[in-house]
């Protein structure tokens, strides 16, 4: 299951520095607008201590954690939806992601240019979110222009439903309400999905602070936190420069540095986990001497569909799933003891998979 998060924000807020740290890739990061022109894509491993424990138990030839794709998208500016700056080229890249990570500058530094003159997190958030809303409105208006007259003339039921839905979405956006805050029905979500609306995507506000302000009160971050809570979104504090400076450190060295700074968890790890949770994602495992692997699935998926994540043949020929939970395995100490304890299960295609399930799928070839 390919999952993507897009990193967006105004120019010079720390997006590319953050991306460097996330993916350990040395892409261009410069102190001027539009240093990033084409979107940079990097795959990052989702932190999960469970797979390391399974590695110690099974000693596989290959260890494959679950992964997440981050796309660094060039800085948006006021008027991007109308083509200003580098305009709709970048808005189109955002449409391809599952979640948006909006980086907001939360520090003062006269040596780093700010396109609006000075940092003001809520103003900056409003600029970005307005451009996303305007881009969505353009799609909605174009769609209504295409189908509204036809729907009214033909009285086609499906077309009339779509017109009413588009007008509902337009009314929300015109009131400055992002689509993610609207309680759409499952059927309405199905109709809206092909349009890849920007404001319907879940969002995380990433407050980029100076490293020496990480554990101190930051009025900019507090403002973002209040804003995020008001719309049911999430906010995370991070120092992109600190994370970038630690790129070449070992995990142990990073932990020592964070401990010294009084930081309980890397901001990047927190971002990845939060993004993963925000999308309602879970992890199941397959284990053996050849490979221990983590697989990402959406909460609520059944065993048959989860088998299809590995290969379509697993789904089409599904017979059963042999399952034990990670917690039971750790508690019992081995697969054999899990079976002896009666905690090894045989599940059918409709079984709803749980986070931490360890599976072996049986299927007709």
PDB file of N, CA and C in Angstrom, residues 81 88 91 94-95 100 129-144 166 169-170 173 177-180 195-201:
ATOM      1  N   UNK A  81      -3.006  29.844  -6.389  1.00  0.00           N
ATOM      2  CA  UNK A  81      -4.145  29.238  -7.077  1.00  0.00           C
ATOM      3  C   UNK A  81      -4.455  29.945  -8.394  1.00  0.00           C
ATOM      4  N   UNK A  88      -0.109  26.655  -9.929  1.00  0.00           N
ATOM      5  CA  UNK A  88      -0.858  25.407  -9.944  1.00  0.00           C
ATOM      6  C   UNK A  88      -0.008  24.176 -10.198  1.00  0.00           C
ATOM      7  N   UNK A  91       0.289  22.875  -6.799  1.00  0.00           N
ATOM      8  CA  UNK A  91      -0.983  22.438  -6.254  1.00  0.00           C
ATOM      9  C   UNK A  91      -1.359  21.077  -6.832  1.00  0.00           C
ATOM     10  N   UNK A  94       0.262  18.365  -4.833  1.00  0.00           N
ATOM     11  CA  UNK A  94      -0.362  18.133  -3.537  1.00  0.00           C
ATOM     12  C   UNK A  94      -1.571  17.209  -3.686  1.00  0.00           C
ATOM     13  N   UNK A  95      -2.250  17.284  -4.834  1.00  0.00           N
ATOM     14  CA  UNK A  95      -3.432  16.450  -5.034  1.00  0.00           C
ATOM     15  C   UNK A  95      -3.093  14.961  -4.991  1.00  0.00           C
ATOM     16  N   UNK A 100      -1.487  16.142   4.274  1.00  0.00           N
ATOM     17  CA  UNK A 100      -0.674  17.345   4.096  1.00  0.00           C
ATOM     18  C   UNK A 100       0.037  17.685   5.399  1.00  0.00           C
ATOM     19  N   UNK A 129      -3.829  27.918   3.431  1.00  0.00           N
ATOM     20  CA  UNK A 129      -5.147  27.277   3.408  1.00  0.00           C
ATOM     21  C   UNK A 129      -6.116  27.960   2.448  1.00  0.00           C
ATOM     22  N   UNK A 130      -5.976  29.276   2.312  1.00  0.00           N
ATOM     23  CA  UNK A 130      -6.826  29.991   1.356  1.00  0.00           C
ATOM     24  C   UNK A 130      -6.503  29.547  -0.069  1.00  0.00           C
ATOM     25  N   UNK A 131      -5.215  29.407  -0.376  1.00  0.00           N
ATOM     26  CA  UNK A 131      -4.836  28.973  -1.715  1.00  0.00           C
ATOM     27  C   UNK A 131      -5.346  27.558  -2.013  1.00  0.00           C
ATOM     28  N   UNK A 132      -5.327  26.703  -1.004  1.00  0.00           N
ATOM     29  CA  UNK A 132      -5.849  25.343  -1.192  1.00  0.00           C
ATOM     30  C   UNK A 132      -7.359  25.391  -1.428  1.00  0.00           C
ATOM     31  N   UNK A 133      -8.044  26.253  -0.675  1.00  0.00           N
ATOM     32  CA  UNK A 133      -9.497  26.395  -0.828  1.00  0.00           C
ATOM     33  C   UNK A 133      -9.867  26.958  -2.198  1.00  0.00           C
ATOM     34  N   UNK A 134      -9.120  27.967  -2.646  1.00  0.00           N
ATOM     35  CA  UNK A 134      -9.397  28.572  -3.956  1.00  0.00           C
ATOM     36  C   UNK A 134      -9.178  27.571  -5.081  1.00  0.00           C
ATOM     37  N   UNK A 135      -8.153  26.736  -4.924  1.00  0.00           N
ATOM     38  CA  UNK A 135      -7.902  25.707  -5.942  1.00  0.00           C
ATOM     39  C   UNK A 135      -9.057  24.713  -5.991  1.00  0.00           C
ATOM     40  N   UNK A 136      -9.584  24.339  -4.813  1.00  0.00           N
ATOM     41  CA  UNK A 136     -10.732  23.429  -4.769  1.00  0.00           C
ATOM     42  C   UNK A 136     -11.975  24.081  -5.362  1.00  0.00           C
ATOM     43  N   UNK A 137     -12.171  25.363  -5.057  1.00  0.00           N
ATOM     44  CA  UNK A 137     -13.336  26.077  -5.586  1.00  0.00           C
ATOM     45  C   UNK A 137     -13.307  26.131  -7.112  1.00  0.00           C
ATOM     46  N   UNK A 138     -12.115  26.280  -7.666  1.00  0.00           N
ATOM     47  CA  UNK A 138     -12.008  26.320  -9.128  1.00  0.00           C
ATOM     48  C   UNK A 138     -12.487  25.008  -9.741  1.00  0.00           C
ATOM     49  N   UNK A 139     -12.092  23.900  -9.139  1.00  0.00           N
ATOM     50  CA  UNK A 139     -12.519  22.583  -9.634  1.00  0.00           C
ATOM     51  C   UNK A 139     -14.029  22.429  -9.491  1.00  0.00           C
ATOM     52  N   UNK A 140     -14.563  22.834  -8.329  1.00  0.00           N
ATOM     53  CA  UNK A 140     -16.003  22.716  -8.084  1.00  0.00           C
ATOM     54  C   UNK A 140     -16.794  23.554  -9.083  1.00  0.00           C
ATOM     55  N   UNK A 141     -16.389  24.797  -9.303  1.00  0.00           N
ATOM     56  CA  UNK A 141     -17.110  25.665 -10.232  1.00  0.00           C
ATOM     57  C   UNK A 141     -17.048  25.139 -11.659  1.00  0.00           C
ATOM     58  N   UNK A 142     -15.882  24.637 -12.045  1.00  0.00           N
ATOM     59  CA  UNK A 142     -15.758  24.064 -13.391  1.00  0.00           C
ATOM     60  C   UNK A 142     -16.670  22.846 -13.549  1.00  0.00           C
ATOM     61  N   UNK A 143     -16.745  22.043 -12.499  1.00  0.00           N
ATOM     62  CA  UNK A 143     -17.594  20.851 -12.558  1.00  0.00           C
ATOM     63  C   UNK A 143     -19.067  21.237 -12.613  1.00  0.00           C
ATOM     64  N   UNK A 144     -19.455  22.223 -11.815  1.00  0.00           N
ATOM     65  CA  UNK A 144     -20.849  22.665 -11.822  1.00  0.00           C
ATOM     66  C   UNK A 144     -21.234  23.269 -13.172  1.00  0.00           C
ATOM     67  N   UNK A 166     -21.758  19.157  -4.775  1.00  0.00           N
ATOM     68  CA  UNK A 166     -20.788  20.180  -5.147  1.00  0.00           C
ATOM     69  C   UNK A 166     -21.184  21.546  -4.572  1.00  0.00           C
ATOM     70  N   UNK A 169     -20.289  21.551  -0.946  1.00  0.00           N
ATOM     71  CA  UNK A 169     -18.848  21.748  -0.762  1.00  0.00           C
ATOM     72  C   UNK A 169     -18.471  23.204  -1.041  1.00  0.00           C
ATOM     73  N   UNK A 170     -19.052  23.781  -2.083  1.00  0.00           N
ATOM     74  CA  UNK A 170     -18.742  25.182  -2.422  1.00  0.00           C
ATOM     75  C   UNK A 170     -19.175  26.130  -1.307  1.00  0.00           C
ATOM     76  N   UNK A 173     -16.596  26.028   1.511  1.00  0.00           N
ATOM     77  CA  UNK A 173     -15.336  26.700   1.183  1.00  0.00           C
ATOM     78  C   UNK A 173     -15.516  28.213   1.135  1.00  0.00           C
ATOM     79  N   UNK A 177     -14.480  27.237   5.380  1.00  0.00           N
ATOM     80  CA  UNK A 177     -14.498  25.966   6.107  1.00  0.00           C
ATOM     81  C   UNK A 177     -13.901  24.885   5.195  1.00  0.00           C
ATOM     82  N   UNK A 178     -12.742  24.302   5.559  1.00  0.00           N
ATOM     83  CA  UNK A 178     -12.152  23.258   4.719  1.00  0.00           C
ATOM     84  C   UNK A 178     -13.050  22.025   4.668  1.00  0.00           C
ATOM     85  N   UNK A 179     -12.976  21.299   3.576  1.00  0.00           N
ATOM     86  CA  UNK A 179     -13.864  20.145   3.379  1.00  0.00           C
ATOM     87  C   UNK A 179     -13.624  19.043   4.400  1.00  0.00           C
ATOM     88  N   UNK A 180     -12.417  18.995   4.980  1.00  0.00           N
ATOM     89  CA  UNK A 180     -12.160  17.957   5.982  1.00  0.00           C
ATOM     90  C   UNK A 180     -12.991  18.158   7.238  1.00  0.00           C
ATOM     91  N   UNK A 195     -12.005  13.631  -7.337  1.00  0.00           N
ATOM     92  CA  UNK A 195     -11.603  15.026  -7.552  1.00  0.00           C
ATOM     93  C   UNK A 195     -10.356  15.405  -6.745  1.00  0.00           C
ATOM     94  N   UNK A 196      -9.958  14.547  -5.816  1.00  0.00           N
ATOM     95  CA  UNK A 196      -8.724  14.773  -5.035  1.00  0.00           C
ATOM     96  C   UNK A 196      -8.666  16.184  -4.444  1.00  0.00           C
ATOM     97  N   UNK A 197      -9.741  16.603  -3.818  1.00  0.00           N
ATOM     98  CA  UNK A 197      -9.765  17.951  -3.245  1.00  0.00           C
ATOM     99  C   UNK A 197      -8.680  18.111  -2.185  1.00  0.00           C
ATOM    100  N   UNK A 198      -8.039  19.269  -2.203  1.00  0.00           N
ATOM    101  CA  UNK A 198      -6.922  19.530  -1.295  1.00  0.00           C
ATOM    102  C   UNK A 198      -7.376  19.699   0.147  1.00  0.00           C
ATOM    103  N   UNK A 199      -8.487  20.418   0.343  1.00  0.00           N
ATOM    104  CA  UNK A 199      -8.908  20.737   1.705  1.00  0.00           C
ATOM    105  C   UNK A 199      -9.631  19.588   2.398  1.00  0.00           C
ATOM    106  N   UNK A 200      -9.839  18.491   1.693  1.00  0.00           N
ATOM    107  CA  UNK A 200     -10.467  17.329   2.325  1.00  0.00           C
ATOM    108  C   UNK A 200      -9.406  16.412   2.949  1.00  0.00           C
ATOM    109  N   UNK A 201      -8.162  16.647   2.577  1.00  0.00           N
ATOM    110  CA  UNK A 201      -7.079  15.813   3.093  1.00  0.00           C
ATOM    111  C   UNK A 201      -6.790  16.164   4.553  1.00  0.00           C
TER     112      UNK A 201
END
